[in-house]
Coordinates of C-alpha atoms and ligand atoms in Angstrom, one line a residue:
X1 CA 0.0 0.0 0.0
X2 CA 1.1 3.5 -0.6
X3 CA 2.6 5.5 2.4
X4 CA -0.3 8.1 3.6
X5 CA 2.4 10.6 3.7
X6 CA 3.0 13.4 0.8
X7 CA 5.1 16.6 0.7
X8 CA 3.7 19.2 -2.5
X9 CA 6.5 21.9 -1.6
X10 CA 9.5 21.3 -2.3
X11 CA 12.9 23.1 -3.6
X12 CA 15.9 21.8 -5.5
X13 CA 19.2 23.1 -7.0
X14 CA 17.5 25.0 -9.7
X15 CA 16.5 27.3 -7.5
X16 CA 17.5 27.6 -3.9
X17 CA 17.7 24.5 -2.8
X18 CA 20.9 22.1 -2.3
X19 CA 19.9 18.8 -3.6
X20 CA 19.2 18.0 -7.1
X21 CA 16.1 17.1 -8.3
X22 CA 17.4 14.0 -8.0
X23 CA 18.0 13.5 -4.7
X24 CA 14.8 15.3 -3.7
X25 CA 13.2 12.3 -5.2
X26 CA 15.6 9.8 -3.2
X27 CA 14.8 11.9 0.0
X28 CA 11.3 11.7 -0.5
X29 CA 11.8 7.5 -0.8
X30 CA 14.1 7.7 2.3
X31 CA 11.6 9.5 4.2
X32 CA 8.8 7.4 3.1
X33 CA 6.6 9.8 1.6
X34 CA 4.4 8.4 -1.9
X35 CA 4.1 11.8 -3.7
X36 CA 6.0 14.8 -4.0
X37 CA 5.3 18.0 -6.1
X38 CA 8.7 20.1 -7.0
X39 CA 8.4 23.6 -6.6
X40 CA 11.6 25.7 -7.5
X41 CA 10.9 29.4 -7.2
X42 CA 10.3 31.2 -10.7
X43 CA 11.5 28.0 -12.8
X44 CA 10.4 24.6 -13.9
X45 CA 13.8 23.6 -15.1
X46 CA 14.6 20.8 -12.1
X47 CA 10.7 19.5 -13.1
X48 CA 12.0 16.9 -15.9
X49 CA 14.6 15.4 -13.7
X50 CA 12.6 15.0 -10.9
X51 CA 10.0 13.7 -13.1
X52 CA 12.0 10.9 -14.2
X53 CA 13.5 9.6 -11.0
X54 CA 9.7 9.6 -9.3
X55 CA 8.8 7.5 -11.9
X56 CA 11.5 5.2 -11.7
X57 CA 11.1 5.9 -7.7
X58 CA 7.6 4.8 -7.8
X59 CA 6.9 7.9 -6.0
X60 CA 3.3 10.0 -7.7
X61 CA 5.2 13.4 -8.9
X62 CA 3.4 16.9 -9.6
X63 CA 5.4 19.4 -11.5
X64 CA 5.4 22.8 -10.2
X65 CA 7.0 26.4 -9.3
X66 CA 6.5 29.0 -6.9
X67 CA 6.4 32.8 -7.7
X68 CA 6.4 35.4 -5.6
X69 CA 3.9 38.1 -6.5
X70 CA 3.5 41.9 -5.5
X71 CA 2.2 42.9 -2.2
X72 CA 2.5 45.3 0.7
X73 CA 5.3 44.5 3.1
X74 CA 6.1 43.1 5.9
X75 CA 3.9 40.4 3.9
X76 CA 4.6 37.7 1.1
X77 CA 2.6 36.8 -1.2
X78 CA 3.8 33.7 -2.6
X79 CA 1.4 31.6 -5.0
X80 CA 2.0 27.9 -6.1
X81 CA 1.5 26.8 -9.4
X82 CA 0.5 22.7 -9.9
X83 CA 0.5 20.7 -13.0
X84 CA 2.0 23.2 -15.0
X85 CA 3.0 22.3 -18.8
X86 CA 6.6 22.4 -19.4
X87 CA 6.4 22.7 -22.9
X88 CA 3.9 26.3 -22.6
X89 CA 5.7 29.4 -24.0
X90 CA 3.6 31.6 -21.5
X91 CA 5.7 29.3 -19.1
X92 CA 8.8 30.3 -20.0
X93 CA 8.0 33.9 -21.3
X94 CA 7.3 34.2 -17.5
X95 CA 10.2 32.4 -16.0
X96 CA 11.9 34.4 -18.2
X97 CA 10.5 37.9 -17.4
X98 CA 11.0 36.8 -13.3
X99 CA 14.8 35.5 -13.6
X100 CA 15.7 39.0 -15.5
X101 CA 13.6 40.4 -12.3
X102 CA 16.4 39.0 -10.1
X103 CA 19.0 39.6 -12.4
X104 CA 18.6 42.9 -12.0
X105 CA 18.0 43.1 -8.2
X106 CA 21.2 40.5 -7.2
X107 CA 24.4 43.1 -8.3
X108 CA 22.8 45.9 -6.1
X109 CA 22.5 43.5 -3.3
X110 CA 26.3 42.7 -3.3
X111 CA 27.3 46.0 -4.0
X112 CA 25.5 47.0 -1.2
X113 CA 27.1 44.5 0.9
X114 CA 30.4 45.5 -0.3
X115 CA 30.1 49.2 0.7
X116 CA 29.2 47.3 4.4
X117 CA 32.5 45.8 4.0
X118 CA 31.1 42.4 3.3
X119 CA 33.6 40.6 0.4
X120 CA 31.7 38.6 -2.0
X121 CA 31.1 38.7 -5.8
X122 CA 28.6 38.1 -8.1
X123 CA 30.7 34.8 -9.3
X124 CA 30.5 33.6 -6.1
X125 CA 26.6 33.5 -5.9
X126 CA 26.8 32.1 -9.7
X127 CA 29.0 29.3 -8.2
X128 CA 26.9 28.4 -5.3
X129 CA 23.4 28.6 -7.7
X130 CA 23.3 25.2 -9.9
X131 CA 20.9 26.8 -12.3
X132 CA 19.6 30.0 -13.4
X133 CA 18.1 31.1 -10.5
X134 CA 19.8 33.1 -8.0
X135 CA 18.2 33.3 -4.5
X136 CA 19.2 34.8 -0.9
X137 CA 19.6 31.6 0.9
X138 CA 22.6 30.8 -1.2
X139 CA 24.0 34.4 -0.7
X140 CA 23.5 33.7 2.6
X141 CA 25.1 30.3 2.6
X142 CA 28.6 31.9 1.0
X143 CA 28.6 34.5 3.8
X144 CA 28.1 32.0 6.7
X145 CA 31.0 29.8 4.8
X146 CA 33.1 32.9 4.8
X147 CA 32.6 33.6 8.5
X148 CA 30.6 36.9 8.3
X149 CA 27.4 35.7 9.4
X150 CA 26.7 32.5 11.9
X151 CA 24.3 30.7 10.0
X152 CA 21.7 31.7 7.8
X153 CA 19.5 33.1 9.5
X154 CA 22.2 35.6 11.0
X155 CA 22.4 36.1 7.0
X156 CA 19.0 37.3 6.6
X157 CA 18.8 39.2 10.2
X158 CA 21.7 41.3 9.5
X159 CA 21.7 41.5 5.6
X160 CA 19.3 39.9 3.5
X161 CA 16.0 40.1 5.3
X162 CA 13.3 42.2 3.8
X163 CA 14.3 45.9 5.5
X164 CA 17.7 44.8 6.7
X165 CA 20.5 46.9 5.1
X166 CA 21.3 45.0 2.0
X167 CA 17.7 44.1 0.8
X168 CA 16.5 45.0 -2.3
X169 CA 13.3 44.4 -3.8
X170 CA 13.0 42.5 -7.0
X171 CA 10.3 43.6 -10.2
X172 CA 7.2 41.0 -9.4
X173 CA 4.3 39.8 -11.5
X174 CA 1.1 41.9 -10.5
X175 CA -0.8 38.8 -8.5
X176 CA -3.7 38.9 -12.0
X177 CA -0.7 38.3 -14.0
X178 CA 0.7 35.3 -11.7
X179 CA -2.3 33.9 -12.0
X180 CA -3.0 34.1 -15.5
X181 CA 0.3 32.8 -16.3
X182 CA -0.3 29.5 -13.8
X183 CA -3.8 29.1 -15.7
X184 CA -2.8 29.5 -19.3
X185 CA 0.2 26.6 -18.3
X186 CA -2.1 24.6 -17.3
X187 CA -1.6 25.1 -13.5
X188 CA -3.8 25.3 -10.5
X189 CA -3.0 28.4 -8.5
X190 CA -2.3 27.9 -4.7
X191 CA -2.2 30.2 -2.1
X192 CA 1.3 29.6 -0.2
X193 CA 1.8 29.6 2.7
X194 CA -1.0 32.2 4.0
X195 CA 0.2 33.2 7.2
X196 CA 3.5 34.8 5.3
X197 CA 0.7 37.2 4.5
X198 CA 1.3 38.8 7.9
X199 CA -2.5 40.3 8.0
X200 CA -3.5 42.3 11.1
X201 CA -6.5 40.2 11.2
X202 CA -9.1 37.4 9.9
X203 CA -11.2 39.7 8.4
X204 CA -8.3 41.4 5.8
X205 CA -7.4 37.6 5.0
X206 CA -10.8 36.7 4.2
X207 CA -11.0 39.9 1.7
X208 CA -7.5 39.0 0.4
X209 CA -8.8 35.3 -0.2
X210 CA -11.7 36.5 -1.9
X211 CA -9.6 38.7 -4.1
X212 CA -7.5 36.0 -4.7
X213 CA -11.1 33.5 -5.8
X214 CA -11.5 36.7 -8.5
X215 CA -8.5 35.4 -9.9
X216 CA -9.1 31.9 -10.2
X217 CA -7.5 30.7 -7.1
X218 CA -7.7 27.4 -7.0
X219 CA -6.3 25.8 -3.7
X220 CA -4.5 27.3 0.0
X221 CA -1.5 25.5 1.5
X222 CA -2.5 24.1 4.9
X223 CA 0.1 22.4 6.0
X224 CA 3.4 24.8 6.0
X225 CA 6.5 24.6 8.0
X226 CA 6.0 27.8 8.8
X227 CA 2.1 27.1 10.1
X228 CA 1.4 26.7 13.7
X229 CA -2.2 25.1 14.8
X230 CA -4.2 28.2 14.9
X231 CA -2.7 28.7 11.0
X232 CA -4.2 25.3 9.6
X233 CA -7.0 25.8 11.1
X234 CA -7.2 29.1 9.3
X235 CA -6.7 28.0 6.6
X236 CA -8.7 25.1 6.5
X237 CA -11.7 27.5 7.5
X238 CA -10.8 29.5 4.6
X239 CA -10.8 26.3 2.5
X240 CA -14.0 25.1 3.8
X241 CA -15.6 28.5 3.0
X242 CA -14.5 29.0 -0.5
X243 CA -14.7 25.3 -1.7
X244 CA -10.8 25.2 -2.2
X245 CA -8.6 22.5 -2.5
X246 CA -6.5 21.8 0.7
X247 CA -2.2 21.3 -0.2
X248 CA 0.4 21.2 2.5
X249 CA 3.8 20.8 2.1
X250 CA 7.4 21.2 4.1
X251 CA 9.2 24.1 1.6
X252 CA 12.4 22.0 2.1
X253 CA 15.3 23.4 0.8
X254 CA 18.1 21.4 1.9
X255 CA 21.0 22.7 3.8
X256 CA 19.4 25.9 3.1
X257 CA 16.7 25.7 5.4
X258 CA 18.7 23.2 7.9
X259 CA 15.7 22.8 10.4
X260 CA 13.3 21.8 7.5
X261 CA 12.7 18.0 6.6
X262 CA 11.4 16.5 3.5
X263 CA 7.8 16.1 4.5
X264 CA 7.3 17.3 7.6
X265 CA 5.6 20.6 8.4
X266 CA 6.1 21.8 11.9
X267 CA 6.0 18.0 12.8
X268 CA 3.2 17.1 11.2
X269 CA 3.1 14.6 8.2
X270 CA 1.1 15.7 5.2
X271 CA -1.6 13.4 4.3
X272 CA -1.7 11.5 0.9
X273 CA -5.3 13.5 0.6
X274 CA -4.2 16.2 -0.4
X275 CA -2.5 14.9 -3.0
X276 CA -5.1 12.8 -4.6
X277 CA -7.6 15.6 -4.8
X278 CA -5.0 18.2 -6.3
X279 CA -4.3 15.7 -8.7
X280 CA -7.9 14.5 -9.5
X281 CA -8.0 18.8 -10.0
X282 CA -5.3 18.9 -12.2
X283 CA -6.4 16.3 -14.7
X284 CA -10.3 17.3 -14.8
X285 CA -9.3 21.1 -15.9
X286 CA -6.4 19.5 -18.5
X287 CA -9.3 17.6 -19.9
X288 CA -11.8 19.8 -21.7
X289 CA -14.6 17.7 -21.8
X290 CA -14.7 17.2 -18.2
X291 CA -13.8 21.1 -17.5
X292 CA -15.8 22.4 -14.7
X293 CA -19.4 24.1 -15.6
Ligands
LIG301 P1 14.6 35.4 -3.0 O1 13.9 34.4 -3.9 O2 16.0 35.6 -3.4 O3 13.8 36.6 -2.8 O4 14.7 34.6 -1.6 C1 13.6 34.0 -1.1 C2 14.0 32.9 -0.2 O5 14.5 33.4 0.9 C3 12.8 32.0 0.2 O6 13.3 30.6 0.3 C4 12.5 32.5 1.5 O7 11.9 31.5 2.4 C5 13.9 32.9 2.1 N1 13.7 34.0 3.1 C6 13.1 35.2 3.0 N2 13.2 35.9 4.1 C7 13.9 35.1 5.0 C8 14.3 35.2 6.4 N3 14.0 36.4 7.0 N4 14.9 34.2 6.9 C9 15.2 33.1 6.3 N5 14.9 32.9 5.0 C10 14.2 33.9 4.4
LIG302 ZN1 13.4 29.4 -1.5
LIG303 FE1 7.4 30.7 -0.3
LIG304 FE1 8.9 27.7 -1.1

């Protein structure tokens, strides 16, 4: 029988994570979970690797990405996009149009840190990055290596965090464009992640989840290493409410994130649920006849 454990958020070396899709996949075996969805931050390139070893794995694979949208700080709004198409040109117009996004931002960050006396060179992040997308965790990583910083955390308290000194904001998709993107690839939007929202309230999260249903959202992430009870039970309210579908996942990013495991969530396991019904989503919208009235 399968395992009734899952974990739908996941990161690899082609974006800020530090195993390869690859070994994602053997984690995932190891830690005897029986699906896994892949998703790197503003690319799908680790998607066809990890594809392939779940298959050979055994392990039930959804191929996705996560991109961070605009919104008011202190918040995040980060949105998950499932059983996208990796052969859709709005895909990789889009993963295109974000990477340039950091591109940009990346050389102002480590200038800035230079001017703060902080040695470290665009190279250097290029080295540490295995693909085309450069993120802070792996800025961070170099400076804890190179003793400025104690771990990489420090990194983001002192440096990197959103407001700390060497921050700088990166061009976003308008959260109508995310969407549209996810959809027109073939993707269910999720809503990561909800309490990185940081609303003052239940009320301003309900409007901003009802926004959100404007736009075709189609699911919220439960389950969250960074959701305490009173959060899954938010947002399994919010679920309930607006007849959404229910993910959960760890966001393990390897050494990057050292306290995160491969499918667990603040110690909880992620039930194999959540994955049936995303998937059961994903192929009724793929399939035209069966799209919903
Ligand atoms: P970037 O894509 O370069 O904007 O970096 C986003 C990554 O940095 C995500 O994995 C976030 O979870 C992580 N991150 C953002 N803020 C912090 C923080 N204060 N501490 C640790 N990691 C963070
Ligand atoms: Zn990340
Ligand atoms: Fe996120
Ligand atoms: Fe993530």
């Amino acid at each position: 029988m399968a395992s009734p454990w899952i974990d739908l958020h996941s990161h690899s070396t082609a974006s800020d994570g530090t195993l390869t899709p690859t070994q994602v996949v053997e984690l995932a075996v190891r830690n005897n979970l029986s699906a896994l969805a892949l998703t790197d931050h503003d690319t799908i390139a680790g998607v066809a690797e990890a594809a392939g070893a779940a298959k050979k794995a055994g392990v039930d694979f959804i191929p996705g990405i996560e991109i961070s949208a605009e919104f008011p700080a202190p918040g995040t709004l980060h949105i998950l996009g499932y059983g996208v198409s990796s052969d859709s040109p709005v895909l990789h117009e889009m993963t295109a149009k974000l990477i340039e996004g950091r591109n940009n931002r990346n050389p102002r960050m480590v200038a800035k840190l230079n001017e703060l006396g902080v040695a470290v060179t665009m190279e250097e992040w290029e080295a540490e990055s295995k693909g085309d997308v450069l993120g802070r965790p792996q800025l961070a990583a170099i400076l804890v290596r190179k003793g400025y910083v104690s771990s990489i955390k420090d990194a983001f308290n002192k440096y990197l965090a959103q407001g700390a000194p060497a921050y700088f904001d990166k061009e976003r998709l308008a959260p109508a464009k995310a969407f549209e993107m996810i959809r027109r690839s073939g993707g269910l939007p999720v809503l990561a992640h909800p309490a990185q929202l940081r609303t003052e309230n239940d009320a301003q999260l309900d409007r901003i989840v009802k926004d959100l249903l404007d736009l075709g959202l189609a699911g919220i992430e439960v389950f969250h290493s960074d959701h305490d009870d009173a959060w899954i039970a938010k947002s399994t309210a919010l679920a309930k409410r607006y007849s959404l579908l229910q993910t959960g996942g760890s966001d393990f990013h390897g050494s990057n994130k050292k306290d995160i495991d491969l499918g667990t969530a603040r110690g909880k396991r992620i039930p194999r649920e959540l994955y049936d019904k995303l998937a059961a989503a994903i192929a009724a919208q793929s399939q035209p006849s069966k799209a919903r009235v």
